[in-house]
Amino acid sequence: MTTIAFIGLGNMGGPMAANLSRAGFNVRAFDLSRDALDAARSHGCEVAASAVDAAKDADVIISMLPAGQHVRGLFVDGETPLFEVIKKGALVIDSSTIDADTARSVAAVGAEKGIGFIDAPVSGGVGGAQAGTLTFIVGASAEQYEQARPLLEVMGKNIFHAGDHGAGQVAKACNNMLLAILMAGTCEAINMGVKNGLDPAVLSDIMKQSSGGNWALNVYNPYPGVMENAPASKGYQGGFLTDLMIKDLGLAMDISQQSAAPVPMGSAARALFTLHKAEGHGRLDFSSLMTFYQGKKGQ
Ligand code: NAD
């Protein structure tokens, strides 16, 4: 049976590991947090004493960590880098959202040791992780992509091969930059309508069916009460944190700088979300940018 080491059992990694275990894989889980390990155990995962113990005989190693320095630290630079213990021929699937340069450089170190390392960041949030409906955006060779696909299909619904190493992270940054721009524009338009006497639900319906229609309007309306299940109707709790959106916009700005690709809209969105965070809203869902337009101050 395929043994999978799963490292990083947070909001996303925890339910992803649980879905693999539920599908019958032998999942050896590790996280620095004791609570995360207890939750993984209750979902049928075997709990390892260290990342090294989890990874050493595993066929596949999946990581779901906060940022590039954690990924590099785990596989390349740490006290016992996992690339020193992972068996030759094993495949590492890194689903963290990190910078493309780190993804490429870690893959290159792995390749020297005969270990595959691919970037496979996700879209779909905690709900998608729990439901097993994530979108995976993969940067890998064609062979590595085919090797990873059956596992990714257990945790996700849409699996894309964006290109070679790093391409998954670039595509993810493009998507999230666009999402930030769309959300900011949607907040801006709804606020202007409401200030001019329009009902936010009626205006949203009009724009949904018109040329301004977009994902934020369709499934994630930022105005409270318009969409029952959206974070806006739950005090902007849950969902995708403003802090995480700012992190992703930072990754997009790095890519823009390195490639001289102009991103004036992305830069404006980053400035807006950063101002919103400065008001104390980093831990609220990113659609809470609505309150920035409404002129509401942080508590
Ligand atoms: P999280 O903070 O909930 O989880 C990260 C986990 O990694 C924590 O449990 C932490 O203890 C663990 N960790 C950190 N360093 C470790 C190490 N060296 N060894 C073992 N465990 C370690 O974060 P999350 O929300 O699960 O996000 C994970 C990644 O997924 C991030 O890169 C994020 O940008 C991306 N992402 C998140 C969402 C979302 O909606 N939360 C959506 C898409 C992508």
mmCIF file of C-alpha atoms and ligand atoms in Angstrom:
data_model
loop_
_atom_site.group_PDB
_atom_site.id
_atom_site.type_symbol
_atom_site.label_atom_id
_atom_site.label_comp_id
_atom_site.label_asym_id
_atom_site.label_seq_id
_atom_site.Cartn_x
_atom_site.Cartn_y
_atom_site.Cartn_z
ATOM 1 C CA MET A 1 0.000 0.000 0.000
ATOM 2 C CA THR A 2 1.208 3.525 -0.753
ATOM 3 C CA THR A 3 2.531 5.221 2.374
ATOM 4 C CA ILE A 4 2.044 8.963 2.422
ATOM 5 C CA ALA A 5 3.841 11.290 4.813
ATOM 6 C CA PHE A 6 1.733 14.400 5.388
ATOM 7 C CA ILE A 7 3.528 17.346 6.970
ATOM 8 C CA GLY A 8 1.621 20.467 8.011
ATOM 9 C CA LEU A 9 -1.842 19.639 9.376
ATOM 10 C CA GLY A 10 -3.330 23.114 9.717
ATOM 11 C CA ASN A 11 -6.621 24.459 8.393
ATOM 12 C CA MET A 12 -5.927 23.008 4.958
ATOM 13 C CA GLY A 13 -3.524 20.115 5.568
ATOM 14 C CA GLY A 14 -5.615 18.561 8.371
ATOM 15 C CA PRO A 15 -8.702 17.849 6.233
ATOM 16 C CA MET A 16 -6.581 16.927 3.182
ATOM 17 C CA ALA A 17 -4.743 14.268 5.217
ATOM 18 C CA ALA A 18 -8.080 13.058 6.626
ATOM 19 C CA ASN A 19 -9.454 12.580 3.085
ATOM 20 C CA LEU A 20 -6.414 10.497 2.085
ATOM 21 C CA SER A 21 -6.765 8.342 5.183
ATOM 22 C CA ARG A 22 -10.504 7.928 4.518
ATOM 23 C CA ALA A 23 -9.664 6.777 0.981
ATOM 24 C CA GLY A 24 -7.579 3.936 2.433
ATOM 25 C CA PHE A 25 -4.041 5.291 2.180
ATOM 26 C CA ASN A 26 -1.596 4.733 4.990
ATOM 27 C CA VAL A 27 -1.056 8.339 6.116
ATOM 28 C CA ARG A 28 1.797 9.161 8.474
ATOM 29 C CA ALA A 29 1.134 12.663 9.730
ATOM 30 C CA PHE A 30 3.351 15.247 11.382
ATOM 31 C CA ASP A 31 2.885 18.822 12.584
ATOM 32 C CA LEU A 32 4.606 20.984 15.195
ATOM 33 C CA SER A 33 1.238 21.458 16.911
ATOM 34 C CA ARG A 34 0.026 18.799 19.349
ATOM 35 C CA ASP A 35 -3.635 19.705 18.715
ATOM 36 C CA ALA A 36 -3.174 19.185 14.977
ATOM 37 C CA LEU A 37 -1.636 15.751 15.650
ATOM 38 C CA ASP A 38 -4.527 14.757 17.934
ATOM 39 C CA ALA A 39 -7.029 15.780 15.258
ATOM 40 C CA ALA A 40 -5.127 13.779 12.603
ATOM 41 C CA ARG A 41 -5.134 10.707 14.845
ATOM 42 C CA SER A 42 -8.890 11.000 15.297
ATOM 43 C CA HIS A 43 -9.221 10.975 11.490
ATOM 44 C CA GLY A 44 -7.378 7.676 11.157
ATOM 45 C CA CYS A 45 -3.855 8.949 10.416
ATOM 46 C CA GLU A 46 -0.809 7.408 12.028
ATOM 47 C CA VAL A 47 1.006 10.112 13.973
ATOM 48 C CA ALA A 48 4.792 10.365 13.596
ATOM 49 C CA ALA A 49 7.195 11.653 16.257
ATOM 50 C CA SER A 50 9.021 13.899 13.788
ATOM 51 C CA ALA A 51 8.995 14.965 10.165
ATOM 52 C CA VAL A 52 11.966 12.642 9.600
ATOM 53 C CA ASP A 53 10.068 9.660 11.034
ATOM 54 C CA ALA A 54 7.063 10.468 8.872
ATOM 55 C CA ALA A 55 9.056 10.849 5.658
ATOM 56 C CA LYS A 56 11.815 8.276 5.771
ATOM 57 C CA ASP A 57 10.180 5.227 4.131
ATOM 58 C CA ALA A 58 7.277 7.070 2.538
ATOM 59 C CA ASP A 59 6.486 6.707 -1.163
ATOM 60 C CA VAL A 60 4.948 10.173 -1.324
ATOM 61 C CA ILE A 61 5.520 13.162 0.953
ATOM 62 C CA ILE A 62 2.938 15.947 0.950
ATOM 63 C CA SER A 63 3.679 19.282 2.615
ATOM 64 C CA MET A 64 1.154 22.016 3.434
ATOM 65 C CA LEU A 65 3.118 24.733 5.210
ATOM 66 C CA PRO A 66 2.704 28.488 5.671
ATOM 67 C CA ALA A 67 5.462 29.947 3.461
ATOM 68 C CA GLY A 68 8.619 29.402 1.396
ATOM 69 C CA GLN A 69 11.049 29.522 4.332
ATOM 70 C CA HIS A 70 9.192 26.655 6.034
ATOM 71 C CA VAL A 71 9.341 24.514 2.893
ATOM 72 C CA ARG A 72 13.031 25.210 2.287
ATOM 73 C CA GLY A 73 13.767 24.678 5.992
ATOM 74 C CA LEU A 74 12.015 21.313 6.016
ATOM 75 C CA PHE A 75 13.551 19.811 2.875
ATOM 76 C CA VAL A 76 16.886 21.588 2.367
ATOM 77 C CA ASP A 77 18.170 23.831 5.175
ATOM 78 C CA GLY A 78 16.838 22.438 8.461
ATOM 79 C CA GLU A 79 18.673 20.473 11.157
ATOM 80 C CA THR A 80 17.925 17.176 9.398
ATOM 81 C CA PRO A 81 16.773 18.141 5.902
ATOM 82 C CA LEU A 82 14.200 15.673 4.664
ATOM 83 C CA PHE A 83 16.047 15.336 1.364
ATOM 84 C CA GLU A 84 18.726 13.519 3.433
ATOM 85 C CA VAL A 85 16.263 10.818 4.548
ATOM 86 C CA ILE A 86 13.604 10.494 1.837
ATOM 87 C CA LYS A 87 14.142 7.389 -0.297
ATOM 88 C CA LYS A 88 15.279 7.728 -3.910
ATOM 89 C CA GLY A 89 12.398 7.649 -6.365
ATOM 90 C CA ALA A 90 9.909 9.080 -3.853
ATOM 91 C CA LEU A 91 7.783 12.062 -4.857
ATOM 92 C CA VAL A 92 7.307 15.231 -2.797
ATOM 93 C CA ILE A 93 4.109 17.180 -3.476
ATOM 94 C CA ASP A 94 4.292 20.643 -1.956
ATOM 95 C CA SER A 95 0.818 22.182 -1.807
ATOM 96 C CA SER A 96 1.840 25.257 0.195
ATOM 97 C CA THR A 97 1.447 28.627 -1.513
ATOM 98 C CA ILE A 98 5.043 29.844 -1.785
ATOM 99 C CA ASP A 99 7.232 31.834 -4.173
ATOM 100 C CA ALA A 100 8.031 30.206 -7.497
ATOM 101 C CA ASP A 101 11.806 30.681 -7.023
ATOM 102 C CA THR A 102 11.809 28.609 -3.831
ATOM 103 C CA ALA A 103 9.672 25.945 -5.528
ATOM 104 C CA ARG A 104 12.166 25.739 -8.425
ATOM 105 C CA SER A 105 15.291 25.778 -6.271
ATOM 106 C CA VAL A 106 14.004 23.120 -3.854
ATOM 107 C CA ALA A 107 13.002 20.970 -6.850
ATOM 108 C CA ALA A 108 16.531 21.312 -8.243
ATOM 109 C CA VAL A 109 18.111 20.158 -4.947
ATOM 110 C CA GLY A 110 15.695 17.209 -4.844
ATOM 111 C CA ALA A 111 16.497 16.248 -8.438
ATOM 112 C CA GLU A 112 20.236 16.061 -7.595
ATOM 113 C CA LYS A 113 19.343 13.451 -4.950
ATOM 114 C CA GLY A 114 16.960 11.489 -7.184
ATOM 115 C CA ILE A 115 13.865 12.785 -5.373
ATOM 116 C CA GLY A 116 11.016 14.408 -7.289
ATOM 117 C CA PHE A 117 9.625 17.663 -5.869
ATOM 118 C CA ILE A 118 6.600 19.313 -7.473
ATOM 119 C CA ASP A 119 4.606 22.434 -6.659
ATOM 120 C CA ALA A 120 0.874 21.823 -6.363
ATOM 121 C CA PRO A 121 -0.726 24.838 -4.667
ATOM 122 C CA VAL A 122 -4.476 24.748 -4.206
ATOM 123 C CA SER A 123 -7.520 26.925 -4.602
ATOM 124 C CA GLY A 124 -10.836 26.279 -2.885
ATOM 125 C CA GLY A 125 -10.181 27.151 0.746
ATOM 126 C CA VAL A 126 -10.919 25.195 3.895
ATOM 127 C CA GLY A 127 -14.372 24.167 2.595
ATOM 128 C CA GLY A 128 -12.781 22.665 -0.514
ATOM 129 C CA ALA A 129 -10.160 20.886 1.585
ATOM 130 C CA GLN A 130 -12.867 19.341 3.778
ATOM 131 C CA ALA A 131 -15.103 18.346 0.872
ATOM 132 C CA GLY A 132 -12.213 16.996 -1.239
ATOM 133 C CA THR A 133 -13.063 19.454 -4.034
ATOM 134 C CA LEU A 134 -9.870 21.532 -4.173
ATOM 135 C CA THR A 135 -8.361 22.779 -7.411
ATOM 136 C CA PHE A 136 -4.702 21.721 -7.705
ATOM 137 C CA ILE A 137 -2.414 23.815 -9.914
ATOM 138 C CA VAL A 138 0.640 21.721 -10.626
ATOM 139 C CA GLY A 139 4.171 22.667 -11.686
ATOM 140 C CA ALA A 140 6.008 19.467 -12.623
ATOM 141 C CA SER A 141 7.344 17.358 -15.475
ATOM 142 C CA ALA A 142 4.653 15.497 -17.423
ATOM 143 C CA GLU A 143 5.753 12.228 -15.798
ATOM 144 C CA GLN A 144 5.639 13.623 -12.261
ATOM 145 C CA TYR A 145 2.230 15.142 -12.952
ATOM 146 C CA GLU A 146 0.848 11.743 -14.001
ATOM 147 C CA GLN A 147 2.405 10.153 -10.911
ATOM 148 C CA ALA A 148 0.765 12.718 -8.594
ATOM 149 C CA ARG A 149 -2.623 12.948 -10.287
ATOM 150 C CA PRO A 150 -4.377 9.911 -8.700
ATOM 151 C CA LEU A 151 -3.550 11.201 -5.218
ATOM 152 C CA LEU A 152 -4.544 14.759 -6.033
ATOM 153 C CA GLU A 153 -7.875 13.449 -7.331
ATOM 154 C CA VAL A 154 -8.600 12.079 -3.849
ATOM 155 C CA MET A 155 -8.263 15.588 -2.381
ATOM 156 C CA GLY A 156 -9.498 17.666 -5.301
ATOM 157 C CA LYS A 157 -11.908 17.946 -8.183
ATOM 158 C CA ASN A 158 -9.990 19.980 -10.777
ATOM 159 C CA ILE A 159 -6.353 19.100 -11.382
ATOM 160 C CA PHE A 160 -4.357 21.304 -13.771
ATOM 161 C CA HIS A 161 -0.863 20.896 -15.147
ATOM 162 C CA ALA A 162 0.311 24.530 -15.417
ATOM 163 C CA GLY A 163 3.787 23.702 -16.724
ATOM 164 C CA ASP A 164 7.216 22.815 -15.390
ATOM 165 C CA HIS A 165 8.491 23.382 -11.816
ATOM 166 C CA GLY A 166 7.354 26.738 -10.395
ATOM 167 C CA ALA A 167 4.547 27.150 -12.950
ATOM 168 C CA GLY A 168 1.922 26.042 -10.411
ATOM 169 C CA GLN A 169 2.978 28.817 -8.045
ATOM 170 C CA VAL A 170 3.006 31.422 -10.827
ATOM 171 C CA ALA A 171 -0.506 30.422 -11.948
ATOM 172 C CA LYS A 172 -1.759 30.468 -8.353
ATOM 173 C CA ALA A 173 -0.335 33.991 -7.850
ATOM 174 C CA CYS A 174 -1.981 35.193 -11.096
ATOM 175 C CA ASN A 175 -5.328 33.776 -9.962
ATOM 176 C CA ASN A 176 -5.235 35.232 -6.477
ATOM 177 C CA MET A 177 -4.115 38.644 -7.733
ATOM 178 C CA LEU A 178 -7.120 38.619 -10.086
ATOM 179 C CA LEU A 179 -9.390 37.533 -7.226
ATOM 180 C CA ALA A 180 -8.151 40.445 -5.071
ATOM 181 C CA ILE A 181 -8.811 42.894 -7.896
ATOM 182 C CA LEU A 182 -12.294 41.462 -8.514
ATOM 183 C CA MET A 183 -13.190 41.567 -4.828
ATOM 184 C CA ALA A 184 -11.979 45.157 -4.443
ATOM 185 C CA GLY A 185 -13.919 46.211 -7.552
ATOM 186 C CA THR A 186 -17.037 44.402 -6.367
ATOM 187 C CA CYS A 187 -16.902 46.109 -2.941
ATOM 188 C CA GLU A 188 -16.329 49.468 -4.638
ATOM 189 C CA ALA A 189 -19.315 49.079 -6.980
ATOM 190 C CA ILE A 190 -21.742 47.790 -4.341
ATOM 191 C CA ASN A 191 -20.767 50.545 -1.911
ATOM 192 C CA MET A 192 -21.331 53.225 -4.551
ATOM 193 C CA GLY A 193 -24.744 51.759 -5.392
ATOM 194 C CA VAL A 194 -25.828 51.538 -1.753
ATOM 195 C CA LYS A 195 -24.674 55.114 -1.105
ATOM 196 C CA ASN A 196 -26.988 56.111 -3.944
ATOM 197 C CA GLY A 197 -29.993 54.370 -2.495
ATOM 198 C CA LEU A 198 -29.801 50.967 -4.207
ATOM 199 C CA ASP A 199 -30.580 47.698 -2.452
ATOM 200 C CA PRO A 200 -27.300 45.682 -2.369
ATOM 201 C CA ALA A 201 -29.113 42.428 -3.244
ATOM 202 C CA VAL A 202 -30.929 43.960 -6.224
ATOM 203 C CA LEU A 203 -27.755 45.664 -7.453
ATOM 204 C CA SER A 204 -25.813 42.396 -7.074
ATOM 205 C CA ASP A 205 -28.444 40.542 -9.136
ATOM 206 C CA ILE A 206 -28.270 43.192 -11.847
ATOM 207 C CA MET A 207 -24.468 43.079 -12.058
ATOM 208 C CA LYS A 208 -24.384 39.259 -11.908
ATOM 209 C CA GLN A 209 -26.481 39.122 -15.083
ATOM 210 C CA SER A 210 -24.612 42.022 -16.707
ATOM 211 C CA SER A 211 -21.083 42.575 -17.927
ATOM 212 C CA GLY A 212 -19.753 43.169 -14.383
ATOM 213 C CA GLY A 213 -20.568 39.594 -13.334
ATOM 214 C CA ASN A 214 -17.699 37.803 -11.572
ATOM 215 C CA TRP A 215 -16.880 35.126 -8.984
ATOM 216 C CA ALA A 216 -17.167 37.483 -5.988
ATOM 217 C CA LEU A 217 -20.728 38.383 -7.021
ATOM 218 C CA ASN A 218 -21.650 34.812 -7.929
ATOM 219 C CA VAL A 219 -20.520 32.952 -4.828
ATOM 220 C CA TYR A 220 -18.886 35.294 -2.306
ATOM 221 C CA ASN A 221 -20.903 38.511 -2.089
ATOM 222 C CA PRO A 222 -19.057 40.907 0.271
ATOM 223 C CA TYR A 223 -22.179 42.759 1.443
ATOM 224 C CA PRO A 224 -23.747 41.344 4.661
ATOM 225 C CA GLY A 225 -27.097 39.638 4.170
ATOM 226 C CA VAL A 226 -27.005 39.333 0.385
ATOM 227 C CA MET A 227 -25.751 35.751 0.356
ATOM 228 C CA GLU A 228 -26.671 33.615 3.332
ATOM 229 C CA ASN A 229 -23.576 31.384 3.414
ATOM 230 C CA ALA A 230 -20.947 33.938 2.454
ATOM 231 C CA PRO A 231 -18.507 35.090 5.175
ATOM 232 C CA ALA A 232 -20.046 38.607 4.865
ATOM 233 C CA SER A 233 -23.247 37.235 6.424
ATOM 234 C CA LYS A 234 -21.287 35.637 9.297
ATOM 235 C CA GLY A 235 -19.397 38.665 10.561
ATOM 236 C CA TYR A 236 -16.616 37.972 8.031
ATOM 237 C CA GLN A 237 -15.497 34.980 10.115
ATOM 238 C CA GLY A 238 -14.000 31.907 8.442
ATOM 239 C CA GLY A 239 -13.250 31.962 4.721
ATOM 240 C CA PHE A 240 -9.950 33.305 3.406
ATOM 241 C CA LEU A 241 -8.090 35.655 5.743
ATOM 242 C CA THR A 242 -7.079 39.172 4.686
ATOM 243 C CA ASP A 243 -3.580 38.262 5.984
ATOM 244 C CA LEU A 244 -3.367 35.336 3.539
ATOM 245 C CA MET A 245 -4.552 37.468 0.629
ATOM 246 C CA ILE A 246 -1.839 40.026 1.439
ATOM 247 C CA LYS A 247 0.738 37.224 1.508
ATOM 248 C CA ASP A 248 -0.411 36.026 -1.937
ATOM 249 C CA LEU A 249 -0.376 39.572 -3.330
ATOM 250 C CA GLY A 250 3.206 39.900 -2.075
ATOM 251 C CA LEU A 251 4.112 36.767 -4.067
ATOM 252 C CA ALA A 252 2.422 38.282 -7.138
ATOM 253 C CA MET A 253 4.388 41.535 -6.711
ATOM 254 C CA ASP A 254 7.663 39.535 -6.572
ATOM 255 C CA ILE A 255 6.796 37.761 -9.820
ATOM 256 C CA SER A 256 5.845 41.064 -11.457
ATOM 257 C CA GLN A 257 9.142 42.642 -10.429
ATOM 258 C CA GLN A 258 11.258 39.716 -11.611
ATOM 259 C CA SER A 259 9.519 39.514 -14.982
ATOM 260 C CA ALA A 260 8.888 43.253 -15.536
ATOM 261 C CA ALA A 261 5.191 42.427 -15.963
ATOM 262 C CA PRO A 262 3.235 45.574 -15.036
ATOM 263 C CA VAL A 263 0.572 45.030 -12.347
ATOM 264 C CA PRO A 264 -0.920 48.451 -11.509
ATOM 265 C CA MET A 265 -4.278 46.895 -10.596
ATOM 266 C CA GLY A 266 -2.636 44.219 -8.456
ATOM 267 C CA SER A 267 -0.519 46.885 -6.713
ATOM 268 C CA ALA A 268 -3.634 48.951 -5.985
ATOM 269 C CA ALA A 269 -5.387 45.873 -4.595
ATOM 270 C CA ARG A 270 -2.375 45.094 -2.402
ATOM 271 C CA ALA A 271 -2.365 48.672 -1.055
ATOM 272 C CA LEU A 272 -6.111 48.467 -0.298
ATOM 273 C CA PHE A 273 -5.854 45.158 1.543
ATOM 274 C CA THR A 274 -2.802 46.393 3.478
ATOM 275 C CA LEU A 275 -4.651 49.544 4.581
ATOM 276 C CA HIS A 276 -7.540 47.301 5.624
ATOM 277 C CA LYS A 277 -5.168 45.099 7.652
ATOM 278 C CA ALA A 278 -3.705 48.224 9.271
ATOM 279 C CA GLU A 279 -7.232 48.952 10.573
ATOM 280 C CA GLY A 280 -7.058 45.631 12.448
ATOM 281 C CA HIS A 281 -8.822 43.324 9.972
ATOM 282 C CA GLY A 282 -6.024 40.905 9.054
ATOM 283 C CA ARG A 283 -7.819 37.979 10.696
ATOM 284 C CA LEU A 284 -11.163 38.628 8.991
ATOM 285 C CA ASP A 285 -12.193 37.127 5.669
ATOM 286 C CA PHE A 286 -10.834 39.156 2.753
ATOM 287 C CA SER A 287 -14.341 40.184 1.629
ATOM 288 C CA SER A 288 -14.403 42.364 4.773
ATOM 289 C CA LEU A 289 -12.671 44.927 2.533
ATOM 290 C CA MET A 290 -16.312 46.028 2.121
ATOM 291 C CA THR A 291 -16.071 47.735 5.540
ATOM 292 C CA PHE A 292 -13.043 49.692 4.306
ATOM 293 C CA TYR A 293 -15.221 51.229 1.594
ATOM 294 C CA GLN A 294 -17.973 51.851 4.104
ATOM 295 C CA GLY A 295 -15.508 53.801 6.240
ATOM 296 C CA LYS A 296 -15.909 51.501 9.247
ATOM 297 C CA LYS A 297 -12.914 51.592 11.595
ATOM 298 C CA GLY A 298 -11.347 48.525 13.247
ATOM 299 C CA GLN A 299 -12.528 47.502 16.708
HETATM 300 P P1 NAD B 1 -2.148 26.911 8.873
HETATM 301 O O1 NAD B 1 -1.327 27.972 9.535
HETATM 302 O O2 NAD B 1 -3.501 26.601 9.389
HETATM 303 O O3 NAD B 1 -1.317 25.513 8.868
HETATM 304 C C1 NAD B 1 0.059 25.415 8.708
HETATM 305 C C2 NAD B 1 0.525 24.262 9.607
HETATM 306 O O4 NAD B 1 1.896 24.017 9.343
HETATM 307 C C3 NAD B 1 0.401 24.574 11.095
HETATM 308 O O5 NAD B 1 -0.390 23.567 11.717
HETATM 309 C C4 NAD B 1 1.856 24.544 11.587
HETATM 310 O O6 NAD B 1 1.980 24.048 12.912
HETATM 311 C C5 NAD B 1 2.503 23.634 10.580
HETATM 312 N N1 NAD B 1 3.948 23.772 10.449
HETATM 313 C C6 NAD B 1 4.681 24.898 10.243
HETATM 314 N N2 NAD B 1 5.988 24.579 10.132
HETATM 315 C C7 NAD B 1 6.082 23.227 10.268
HETATM 316 C C8 NAD B 1 7.162 22.297 10.244
HETATM 317 N N3 NAD B 1 8.419 22.685 10.081
HETATM 318 N N4 NAD B 1 6.877 20.991 10.418
HETATM 319 C C9 NAD B 1 5.606 20.576 10.611
HETATM 320 N N5 NAD B 1 4.547 21.393 10.640
HETATM 321 C C10 NAD B 1 4.784 22.708 10.472
HETATM 322 O O7 NAD B 1 -2.203 27.305 7.316
HETATM 323 P P2 NAD B 1 -3.266 26.792 6.220
HETATM 324 O O8 NAD B 1 -4.427 27.706 6.200
HETATM 325 O O9 NAD B 1 -3.455 25.323 6.380
HETATM 326 O O10 NAD B 1 -2.427 27.100 4.883
HETATM 327 C C11 NAD B 1 -1.352 26.275 4.461
HETATM 328 C C12 NAD B 1 -0.901 26.749 3.096
HETATM 329 O O11 NAD B 1 -2.005 26.691 2.196
HETATM 330 C C13 NAD B 1 -0.399 28.207 3.079
HETATM 331 O O12 NAD B 1 0.697 28.291 2.216
HETATM 332 C C14 NAD B 1 -1.611 28.982 2.540
HETATM 333 O O13 NAD B 1 -1.238 30.173 1.865
HETATM 334 C C15 NAD B 1 -2.207 27.955 1.582
HETATM 335 N N6 NAD B 1 -3.649 28.117 1.314
HETATM 336 C C16 NAD B 1 -4.521 28.363 2.336
HETATM 337 C C17 NAD B 1 -5.876 28.502 2.055
HETATM 338 C C18 NAD B 1 -6.877 28.794 3.157
HETATM 339 O O14 NAD B 1 -8.031 29.136 2.833
HETATM 340 N N7 NAD B 1 -6.521 28.635 4.429
HETATM 341 C C19 NAD B 1 -6.336 28.393 0.736
HETATM 342 C C20 NAD B 1 -5.426 28.090 -0.283
HETATM 343 C C21 NAD B 1 -4.083 27.954 0.026
#
